[in-house]
CSV table of C-alpha atoms and ligand atoms in Angstrom, one decimal:
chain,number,residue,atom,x,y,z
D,1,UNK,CA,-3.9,30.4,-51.1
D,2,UNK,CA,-7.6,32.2,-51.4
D,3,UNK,CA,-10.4,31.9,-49.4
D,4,UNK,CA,-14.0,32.5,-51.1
D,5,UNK,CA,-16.3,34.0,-49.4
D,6,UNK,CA,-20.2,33.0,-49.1
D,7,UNK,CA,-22.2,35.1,-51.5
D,8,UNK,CA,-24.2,36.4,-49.0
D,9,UNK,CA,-21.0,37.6,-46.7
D,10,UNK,CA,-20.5,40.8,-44.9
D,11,UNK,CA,-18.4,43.2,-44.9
D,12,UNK,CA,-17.4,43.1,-41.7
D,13,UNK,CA,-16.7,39.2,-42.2
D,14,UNK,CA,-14.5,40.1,-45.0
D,15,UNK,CA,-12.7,42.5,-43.4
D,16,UNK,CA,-12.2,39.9,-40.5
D,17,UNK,CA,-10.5,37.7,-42.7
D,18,UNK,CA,-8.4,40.3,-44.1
D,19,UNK,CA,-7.1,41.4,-40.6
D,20,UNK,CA,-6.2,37.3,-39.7
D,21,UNK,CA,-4.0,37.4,-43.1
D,22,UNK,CA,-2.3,40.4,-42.0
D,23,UNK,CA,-1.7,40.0,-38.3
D,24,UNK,CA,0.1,36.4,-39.8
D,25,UNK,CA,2.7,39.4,-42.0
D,26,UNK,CA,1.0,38.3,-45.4
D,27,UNK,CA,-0.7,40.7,-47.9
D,28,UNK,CA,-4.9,40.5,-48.3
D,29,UNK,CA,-6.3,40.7,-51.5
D,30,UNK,CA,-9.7,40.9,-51.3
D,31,UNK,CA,-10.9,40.9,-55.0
D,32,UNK,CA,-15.0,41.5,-55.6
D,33,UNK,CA,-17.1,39.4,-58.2
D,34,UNK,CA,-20.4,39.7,-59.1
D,35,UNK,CA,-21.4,36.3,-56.8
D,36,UNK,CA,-18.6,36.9,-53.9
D,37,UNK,CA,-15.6,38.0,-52.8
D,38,UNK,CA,-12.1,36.1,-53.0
D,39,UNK,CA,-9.7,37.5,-50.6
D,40,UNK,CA,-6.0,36.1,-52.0
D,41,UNK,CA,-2.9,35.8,-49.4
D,42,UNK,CA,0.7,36.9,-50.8
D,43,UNK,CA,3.8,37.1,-48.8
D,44,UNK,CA,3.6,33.6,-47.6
D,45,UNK,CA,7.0,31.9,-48.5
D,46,UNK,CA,5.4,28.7,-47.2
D,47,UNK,CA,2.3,26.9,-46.9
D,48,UNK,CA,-0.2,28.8,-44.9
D,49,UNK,CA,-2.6,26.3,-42.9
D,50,UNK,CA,-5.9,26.0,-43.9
D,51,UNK,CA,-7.5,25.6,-40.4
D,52,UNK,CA,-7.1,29.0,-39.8
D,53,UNK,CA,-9.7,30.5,-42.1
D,54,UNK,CA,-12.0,27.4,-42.2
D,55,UNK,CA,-14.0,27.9,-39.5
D,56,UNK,CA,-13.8,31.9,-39.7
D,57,UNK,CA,-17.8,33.3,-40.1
D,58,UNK,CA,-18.4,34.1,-43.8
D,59,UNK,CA,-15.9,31.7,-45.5
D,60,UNK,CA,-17.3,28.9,-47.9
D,61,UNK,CA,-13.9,27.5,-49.0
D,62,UNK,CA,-10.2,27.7,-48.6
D,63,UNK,CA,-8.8,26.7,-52.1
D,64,UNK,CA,-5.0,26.0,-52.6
D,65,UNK,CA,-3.6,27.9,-55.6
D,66,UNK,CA,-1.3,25.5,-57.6
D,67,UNK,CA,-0.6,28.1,-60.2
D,68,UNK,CA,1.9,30.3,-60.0
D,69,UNK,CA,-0.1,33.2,-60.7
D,70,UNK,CA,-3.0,34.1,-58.1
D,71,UNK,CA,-4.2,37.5,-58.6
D,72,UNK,CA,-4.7,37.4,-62.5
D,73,UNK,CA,-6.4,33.8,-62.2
D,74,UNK,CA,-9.9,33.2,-62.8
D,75,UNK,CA,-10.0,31.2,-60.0
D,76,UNK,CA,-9.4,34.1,-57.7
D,77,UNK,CA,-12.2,36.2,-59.6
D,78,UNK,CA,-14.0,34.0,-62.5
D,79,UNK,CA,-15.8,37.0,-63.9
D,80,UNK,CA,-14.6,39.2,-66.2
D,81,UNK,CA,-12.8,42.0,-64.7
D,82,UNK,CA,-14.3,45.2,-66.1
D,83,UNK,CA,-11.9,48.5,-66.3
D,84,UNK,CA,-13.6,51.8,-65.4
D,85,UNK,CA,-12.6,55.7,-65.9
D,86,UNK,CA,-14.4,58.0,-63.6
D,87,UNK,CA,-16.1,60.6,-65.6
D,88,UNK,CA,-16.0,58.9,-68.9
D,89,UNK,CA,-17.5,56.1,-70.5
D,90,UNK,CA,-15.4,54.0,-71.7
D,91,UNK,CA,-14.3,50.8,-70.4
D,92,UNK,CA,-12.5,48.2,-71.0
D,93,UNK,CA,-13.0,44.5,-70.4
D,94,UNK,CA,-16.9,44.8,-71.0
D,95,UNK,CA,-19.1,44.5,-73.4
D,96,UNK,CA,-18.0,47.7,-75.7
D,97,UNK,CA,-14.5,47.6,-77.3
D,98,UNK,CA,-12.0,50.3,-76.4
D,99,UNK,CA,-10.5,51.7,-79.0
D,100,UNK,CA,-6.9,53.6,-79.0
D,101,UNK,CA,-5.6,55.4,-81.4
D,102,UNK,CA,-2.7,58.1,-82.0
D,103,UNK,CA,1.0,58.6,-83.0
D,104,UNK,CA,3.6,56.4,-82.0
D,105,UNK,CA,5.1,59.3,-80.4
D,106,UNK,CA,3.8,63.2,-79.5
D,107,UNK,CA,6.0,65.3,-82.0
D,108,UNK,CA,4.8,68.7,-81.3
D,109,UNK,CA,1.4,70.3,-80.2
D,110,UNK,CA,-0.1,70.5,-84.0
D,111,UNK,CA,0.7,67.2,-84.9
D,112,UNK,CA,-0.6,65.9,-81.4
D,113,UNK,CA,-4.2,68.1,-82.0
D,114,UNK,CA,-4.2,66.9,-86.0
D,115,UNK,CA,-4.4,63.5,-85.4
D,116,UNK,CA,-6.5,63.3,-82.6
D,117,UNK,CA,-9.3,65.1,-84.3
D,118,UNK,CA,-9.3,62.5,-86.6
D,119,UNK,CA,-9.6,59.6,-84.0
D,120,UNK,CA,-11.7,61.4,-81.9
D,121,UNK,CA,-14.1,62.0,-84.9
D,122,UNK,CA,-13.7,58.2,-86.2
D,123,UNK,CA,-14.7,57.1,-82.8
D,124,UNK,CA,-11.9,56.2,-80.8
D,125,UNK,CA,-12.0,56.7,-77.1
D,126,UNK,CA,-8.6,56.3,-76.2
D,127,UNK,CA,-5.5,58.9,-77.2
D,128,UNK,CA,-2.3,57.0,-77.5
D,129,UNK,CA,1.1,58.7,-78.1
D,130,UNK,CA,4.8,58.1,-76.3
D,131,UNK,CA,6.2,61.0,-74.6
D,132,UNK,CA,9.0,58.7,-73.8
D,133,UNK,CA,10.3,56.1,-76.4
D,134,UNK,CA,12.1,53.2,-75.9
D,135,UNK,CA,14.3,53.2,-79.0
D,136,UNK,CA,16.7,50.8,-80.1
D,137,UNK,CA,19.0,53.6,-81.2
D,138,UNK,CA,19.9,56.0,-78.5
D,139,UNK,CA,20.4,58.7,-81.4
D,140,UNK,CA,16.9,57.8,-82.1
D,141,UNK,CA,13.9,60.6,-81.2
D,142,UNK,CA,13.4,60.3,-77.7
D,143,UNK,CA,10.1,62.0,-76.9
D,144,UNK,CA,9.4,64.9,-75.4
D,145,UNK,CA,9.4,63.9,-72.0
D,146,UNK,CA,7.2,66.0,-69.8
D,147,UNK,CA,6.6,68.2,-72.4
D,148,UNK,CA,4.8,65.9,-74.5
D,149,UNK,CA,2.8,64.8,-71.2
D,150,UNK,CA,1.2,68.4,-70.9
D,151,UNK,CA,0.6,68.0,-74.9
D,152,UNK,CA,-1.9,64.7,-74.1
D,153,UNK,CA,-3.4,66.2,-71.0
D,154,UNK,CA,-4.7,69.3,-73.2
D,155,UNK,CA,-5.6,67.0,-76.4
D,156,UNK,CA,-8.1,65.1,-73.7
D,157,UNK,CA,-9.4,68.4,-72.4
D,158,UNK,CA,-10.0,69.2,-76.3
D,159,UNK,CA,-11.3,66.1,-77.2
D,160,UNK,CA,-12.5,64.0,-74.2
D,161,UNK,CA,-10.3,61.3,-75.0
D,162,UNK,CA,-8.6,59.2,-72.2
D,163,UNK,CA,-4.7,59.8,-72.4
D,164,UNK,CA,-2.8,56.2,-72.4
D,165,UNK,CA,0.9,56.8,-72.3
D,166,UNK,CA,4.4,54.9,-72.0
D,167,UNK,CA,6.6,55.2,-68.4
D,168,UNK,CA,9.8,53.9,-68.9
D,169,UNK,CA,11.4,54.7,-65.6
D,170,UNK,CA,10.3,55.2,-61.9
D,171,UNK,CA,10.6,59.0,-63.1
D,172,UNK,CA,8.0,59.1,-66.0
D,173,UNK,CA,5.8,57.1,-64.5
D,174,UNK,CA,5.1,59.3,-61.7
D,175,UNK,CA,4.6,61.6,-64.2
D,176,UNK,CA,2.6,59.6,-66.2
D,177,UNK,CA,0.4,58.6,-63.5
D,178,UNK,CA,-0.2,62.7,-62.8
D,179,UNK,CA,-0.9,63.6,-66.1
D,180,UNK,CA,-2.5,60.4,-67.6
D,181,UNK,CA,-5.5,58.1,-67.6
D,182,UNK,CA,-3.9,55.2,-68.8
D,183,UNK,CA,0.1,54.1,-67.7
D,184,UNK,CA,1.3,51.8,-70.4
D,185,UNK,CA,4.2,49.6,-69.8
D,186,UNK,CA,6.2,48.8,-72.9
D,187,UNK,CA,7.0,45.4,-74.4
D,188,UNK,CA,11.0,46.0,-72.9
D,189,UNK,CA,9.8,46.6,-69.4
D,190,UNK,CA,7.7,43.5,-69.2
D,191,UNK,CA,10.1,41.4,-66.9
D,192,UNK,CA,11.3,45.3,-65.5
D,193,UNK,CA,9.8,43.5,-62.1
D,194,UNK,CA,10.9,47.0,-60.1
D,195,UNK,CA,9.0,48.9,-62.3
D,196,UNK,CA,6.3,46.3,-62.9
D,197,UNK,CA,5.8,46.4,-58.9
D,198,UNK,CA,6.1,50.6,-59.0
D,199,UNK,CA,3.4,51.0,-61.7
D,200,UNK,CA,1.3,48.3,-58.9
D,201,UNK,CA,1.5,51.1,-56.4
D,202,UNK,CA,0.8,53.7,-58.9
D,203,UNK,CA,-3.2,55.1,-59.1
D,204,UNK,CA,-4.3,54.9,-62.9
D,205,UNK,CA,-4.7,51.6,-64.7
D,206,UNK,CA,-1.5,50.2,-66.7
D,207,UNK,CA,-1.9,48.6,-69.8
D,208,UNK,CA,0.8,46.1,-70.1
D,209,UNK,CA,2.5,45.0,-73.0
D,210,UNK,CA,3.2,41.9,-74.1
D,211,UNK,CA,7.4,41.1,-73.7
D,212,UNK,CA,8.6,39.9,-77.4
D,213,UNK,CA,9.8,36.7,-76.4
D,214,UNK,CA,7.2,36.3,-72.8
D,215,UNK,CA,5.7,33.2,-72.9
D,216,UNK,CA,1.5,32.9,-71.8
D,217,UNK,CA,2.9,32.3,-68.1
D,218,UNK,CA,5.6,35.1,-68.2
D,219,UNK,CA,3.3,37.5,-69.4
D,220,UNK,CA,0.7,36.8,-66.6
D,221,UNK,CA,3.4,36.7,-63.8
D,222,UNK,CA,4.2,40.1,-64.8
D,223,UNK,CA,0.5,41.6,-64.2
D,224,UNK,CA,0.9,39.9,-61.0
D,225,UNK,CA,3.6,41.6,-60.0
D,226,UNK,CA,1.4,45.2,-60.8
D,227,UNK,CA,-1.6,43.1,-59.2
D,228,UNK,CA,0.4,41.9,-56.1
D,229,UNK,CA,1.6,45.7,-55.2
D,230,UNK,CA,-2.6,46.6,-55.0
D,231,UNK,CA,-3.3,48.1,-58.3
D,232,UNK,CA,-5.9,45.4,-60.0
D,233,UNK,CA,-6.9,47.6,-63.1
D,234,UNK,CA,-4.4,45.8,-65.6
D,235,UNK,CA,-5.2,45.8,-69.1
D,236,UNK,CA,-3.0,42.9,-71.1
D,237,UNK,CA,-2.1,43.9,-74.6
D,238,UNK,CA,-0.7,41.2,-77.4
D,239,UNK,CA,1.9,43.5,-79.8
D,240,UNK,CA,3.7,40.2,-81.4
D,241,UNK,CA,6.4,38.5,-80.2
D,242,UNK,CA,9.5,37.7,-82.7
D,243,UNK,CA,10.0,34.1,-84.8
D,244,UNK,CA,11.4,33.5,-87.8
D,245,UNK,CA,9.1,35.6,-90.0
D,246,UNK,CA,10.7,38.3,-92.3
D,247,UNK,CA,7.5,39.5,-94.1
D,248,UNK,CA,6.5,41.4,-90.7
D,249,UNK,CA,7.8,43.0,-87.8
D,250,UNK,CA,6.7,40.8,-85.4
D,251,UNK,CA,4.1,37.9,-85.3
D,252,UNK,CA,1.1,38.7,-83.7
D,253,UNK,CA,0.1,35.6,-81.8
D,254,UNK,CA,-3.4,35.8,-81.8
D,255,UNK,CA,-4.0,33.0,-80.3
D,256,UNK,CA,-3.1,34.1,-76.9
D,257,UNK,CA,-6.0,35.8,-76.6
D,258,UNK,CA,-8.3,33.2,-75.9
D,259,UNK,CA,-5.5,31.5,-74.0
D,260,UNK,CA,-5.4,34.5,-71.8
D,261,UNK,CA,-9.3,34.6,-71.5
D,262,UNK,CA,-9.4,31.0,-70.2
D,263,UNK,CA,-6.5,31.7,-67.4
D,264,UNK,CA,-7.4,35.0,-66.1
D,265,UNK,CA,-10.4,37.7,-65.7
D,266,UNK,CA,-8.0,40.6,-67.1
D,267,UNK,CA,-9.1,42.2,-70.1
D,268,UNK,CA,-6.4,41.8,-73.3
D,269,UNK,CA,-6.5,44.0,-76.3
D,270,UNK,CA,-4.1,43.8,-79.5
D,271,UNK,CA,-1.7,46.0,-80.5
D,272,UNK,CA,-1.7,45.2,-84.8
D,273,UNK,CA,0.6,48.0,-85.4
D,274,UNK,CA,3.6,47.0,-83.7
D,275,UNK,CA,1.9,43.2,-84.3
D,276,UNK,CA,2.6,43.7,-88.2
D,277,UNK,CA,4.9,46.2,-88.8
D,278,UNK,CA,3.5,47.2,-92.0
D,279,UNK,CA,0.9,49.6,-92.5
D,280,UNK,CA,-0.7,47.2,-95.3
D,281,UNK,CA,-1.5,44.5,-92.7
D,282,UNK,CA,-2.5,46.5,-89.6
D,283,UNK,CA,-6.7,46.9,-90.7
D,284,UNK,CA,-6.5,43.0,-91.8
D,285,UNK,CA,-5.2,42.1,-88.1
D,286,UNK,CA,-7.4,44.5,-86.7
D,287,UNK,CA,-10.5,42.8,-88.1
D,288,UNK,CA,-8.8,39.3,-87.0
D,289,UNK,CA,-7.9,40.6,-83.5
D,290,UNK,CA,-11.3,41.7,-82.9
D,291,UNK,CA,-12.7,38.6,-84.2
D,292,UNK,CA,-10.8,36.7,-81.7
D,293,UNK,CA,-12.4,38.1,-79.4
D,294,UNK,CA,-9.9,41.1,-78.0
D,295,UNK,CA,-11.8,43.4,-75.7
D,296,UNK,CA,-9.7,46.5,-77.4
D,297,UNK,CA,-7.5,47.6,-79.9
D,298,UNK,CA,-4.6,50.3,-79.6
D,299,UNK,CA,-3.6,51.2,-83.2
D,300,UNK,CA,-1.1,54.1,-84.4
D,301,UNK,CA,-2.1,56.7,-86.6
D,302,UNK,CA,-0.4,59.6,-88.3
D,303,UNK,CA,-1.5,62.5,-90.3
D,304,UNK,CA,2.0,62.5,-92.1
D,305,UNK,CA,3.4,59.0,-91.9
D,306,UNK,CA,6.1,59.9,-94.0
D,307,UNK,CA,7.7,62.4,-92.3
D,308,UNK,CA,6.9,60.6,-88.7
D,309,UNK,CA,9.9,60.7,-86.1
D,310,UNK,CA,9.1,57.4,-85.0
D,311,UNK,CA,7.1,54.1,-86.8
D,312,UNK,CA,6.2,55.5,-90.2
D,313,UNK,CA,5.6,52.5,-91.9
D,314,UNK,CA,3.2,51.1,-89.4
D,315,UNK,CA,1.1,54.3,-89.3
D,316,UNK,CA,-2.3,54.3,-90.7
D,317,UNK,CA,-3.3,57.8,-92.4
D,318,UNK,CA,-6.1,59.3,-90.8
D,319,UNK,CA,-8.6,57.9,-93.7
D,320,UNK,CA,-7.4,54.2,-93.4
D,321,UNK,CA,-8.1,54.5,-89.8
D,322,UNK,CA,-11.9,55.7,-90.5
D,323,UNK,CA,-12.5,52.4,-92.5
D,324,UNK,CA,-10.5,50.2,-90.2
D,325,UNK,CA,-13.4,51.0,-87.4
D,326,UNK,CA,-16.1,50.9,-89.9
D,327,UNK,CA,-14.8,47.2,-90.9
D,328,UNK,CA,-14.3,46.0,-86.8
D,329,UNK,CA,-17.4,48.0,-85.6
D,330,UNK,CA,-19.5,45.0,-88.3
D,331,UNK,CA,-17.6,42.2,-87.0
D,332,UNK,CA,-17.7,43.3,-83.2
D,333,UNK,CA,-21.4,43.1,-83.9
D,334,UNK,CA,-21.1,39.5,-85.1
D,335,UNK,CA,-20.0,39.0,-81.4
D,336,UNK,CA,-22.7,40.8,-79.5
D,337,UNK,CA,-20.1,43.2,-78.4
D,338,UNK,CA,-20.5,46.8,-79.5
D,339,UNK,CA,-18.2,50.1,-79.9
D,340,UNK,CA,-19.5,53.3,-78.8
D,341,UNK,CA,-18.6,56.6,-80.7
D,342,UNK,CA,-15.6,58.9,-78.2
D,343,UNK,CA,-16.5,59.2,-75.0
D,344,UNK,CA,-20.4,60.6,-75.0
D,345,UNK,CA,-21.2,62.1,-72.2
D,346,UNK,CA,-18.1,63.9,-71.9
D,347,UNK,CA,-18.2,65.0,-75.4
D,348,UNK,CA,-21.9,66.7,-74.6
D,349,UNK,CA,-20.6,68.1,-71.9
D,350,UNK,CA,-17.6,69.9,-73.3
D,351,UNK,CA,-19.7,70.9,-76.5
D,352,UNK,CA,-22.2,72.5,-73.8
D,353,UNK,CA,-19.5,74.6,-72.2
D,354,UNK,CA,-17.7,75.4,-74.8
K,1,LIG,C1,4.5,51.8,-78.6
K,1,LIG,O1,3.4,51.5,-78.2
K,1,LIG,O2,4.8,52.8,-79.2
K,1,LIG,C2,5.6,50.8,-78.2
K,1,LIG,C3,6.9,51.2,-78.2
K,1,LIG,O3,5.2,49.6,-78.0
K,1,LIG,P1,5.9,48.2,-77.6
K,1,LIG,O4,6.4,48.4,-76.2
K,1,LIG,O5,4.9,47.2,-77.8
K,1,LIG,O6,7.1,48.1,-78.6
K,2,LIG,MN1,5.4,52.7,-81.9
């Protein structure tokens, strides 16, 4: 159930409402737009009766939720919900794009500096690398755990990017939510619903992958597991779910994006690397994701694909990334929407103490 609250509501009327919910043993939401406030009730195994908000002061409507999603819908919050970063610029869900960029995985400290000088310089403001991979293999390259943590956390102090990183377990992702700006939750873990609801206690916003076989509803139940523990910053991310296809890794299904835009106020970005598989199609479906309308991209980039200990052959080189964001910056500006250049004002201000 969510109530809607009259534009011109107080405070102290929402908070009212909030304590009702709770004193009945169910969880308040209450979830700001730009006209008014929803306040969403979880816990409730049954129907909750409507009587006992109606009449409460500040309420315009009691609206029965028939989906099974609540948090993520537009109907709790039908304005686009807008991810911030204190002390940086970028954002995610709003008019600029957010761009991420960086290794599949952190292999050492000069690899880790190389190649975020070169997204840094091309304009990304986003850092991606794994300091824990999910590999199919277990004699795969496993990342450098912690290690590779303190790695990002001194390549954004360097560079002013935002870190966004991969937690696998309840383990790393209290780690990742110390060292990180950005907890990502990997295409495995989608239906991990302990983790899922660990990562919705967690601080930092999570940027949650798409599962390779979720459908549109099992994707969005899974940000409302991370929504339903209190942590609404949830960033969705299409990285192509498996079908028949041999030419690719994956299919990236870009058609979910607008499907997700029409059911839910979170932002979605596209993932073209792991979406493709092939370094040859990843700046093609980068131009088509943005075109689609994602608020973001989060592309892998390596300054020695060849030799990479993880995801080679979807690797951009450090040059193919530079036109990629030349090529999406023109057609994000077809769409009104706009990407700035790193993270400005944080930039100045290192360059100033530096
Ligand atoms: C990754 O981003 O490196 C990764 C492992 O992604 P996914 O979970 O989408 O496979
Ligand atoms: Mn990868």
């Amino acid at each position: 159930m969510l109530i809607v609250m009259k534009a011109q509501a107080t405070e102290g009327e929402v908070r009212a409402v909030c304590q009702k919910i709770e004193s009945l043993g169910f969880r308040a939401h209450s979830i700001p737009g730009a006209q008014r406030t929803a306040i969403g009730i979880t816990g409730n195994q049954g129907e909750v009766d409507t009587g006992l908000f109606d009449e409460m002061a500040g309420v315009q409507e009691v609206i029965r939720v028939s989906k099974p999603y609540k948090l993520v819908s537009r109907d709790v919050k039908p304005d686009n919900t807008v991810i911030r970063f204190p002390g940086y610029s970028a954002t995610i869900g709003g008019p600029g794009l957010a761009i991420m960029a960086g290794p599949c995985a952190i292999e050492n400290r000069e690899q880790a500096f190389a190649i975020a000088e070169r997204v840094a310089r091309a304009g990304a403001q986003f850092v991606r690398g794994g300091a824990y991979k999910p590999r199919t293999s277990p004699y795969s390259f496993q990342g450098l755990g912690e290690d590779g943590l303190k790695i990002m956390a001194e390549v954004r102090d360097r560079f002013g990017l935002l870190v966004v990183t991969e937690a696998v377990d309840y383990e790393s992702l209290d780690l990742v939510d110390q060292y990180a700006d950005m907890i990502q939750i990997g295409a495995r873990n989608m239906q991990n619903f302990s983790l899922l609801k660990r990562a919705g206690r967690a601080r930092k916003p999570v940027l949650l992958k798409r599962g390779i076989s979720a459908t549109l509803e099992e994707f969005l139940m899974a940000a409302e597991y991370i929504m339903s523990e209190g942590n609404y910053n949830v960033v969705l991310c299409e990285r192509g779910v498996r079908t028949f296809v041999d030419h690719t890794r994956n299919t990236l299904d870009l058609s979910v994006i607008p499907a997700v835009q029409r059911l839910s106020h979170l932002p979605i970005i596209a993932d073209p690397s792991h979406g493709t598989g092939k370094r040859d199609k990843v700046t093609p479906l980068a131009r088509a994701a943005v075109a689609v309308g994602a608020d973001g991209l989060i592309v892998e980039v390596h300054n020695d694909p060849d030799r990479a200990l993880s995801d080679g052959m979807q690797s951009l080189f450090p040059d193919q990334f530079d036109a990629l964001m030349v090529q999406v910056r023109q057609i994000a500006a077809v769409l009104g929407r706009t990407i700035s250049v790193g993270n400005d004002e944080v930039v100045a201000e290192k360059q100033v103490r530096r």
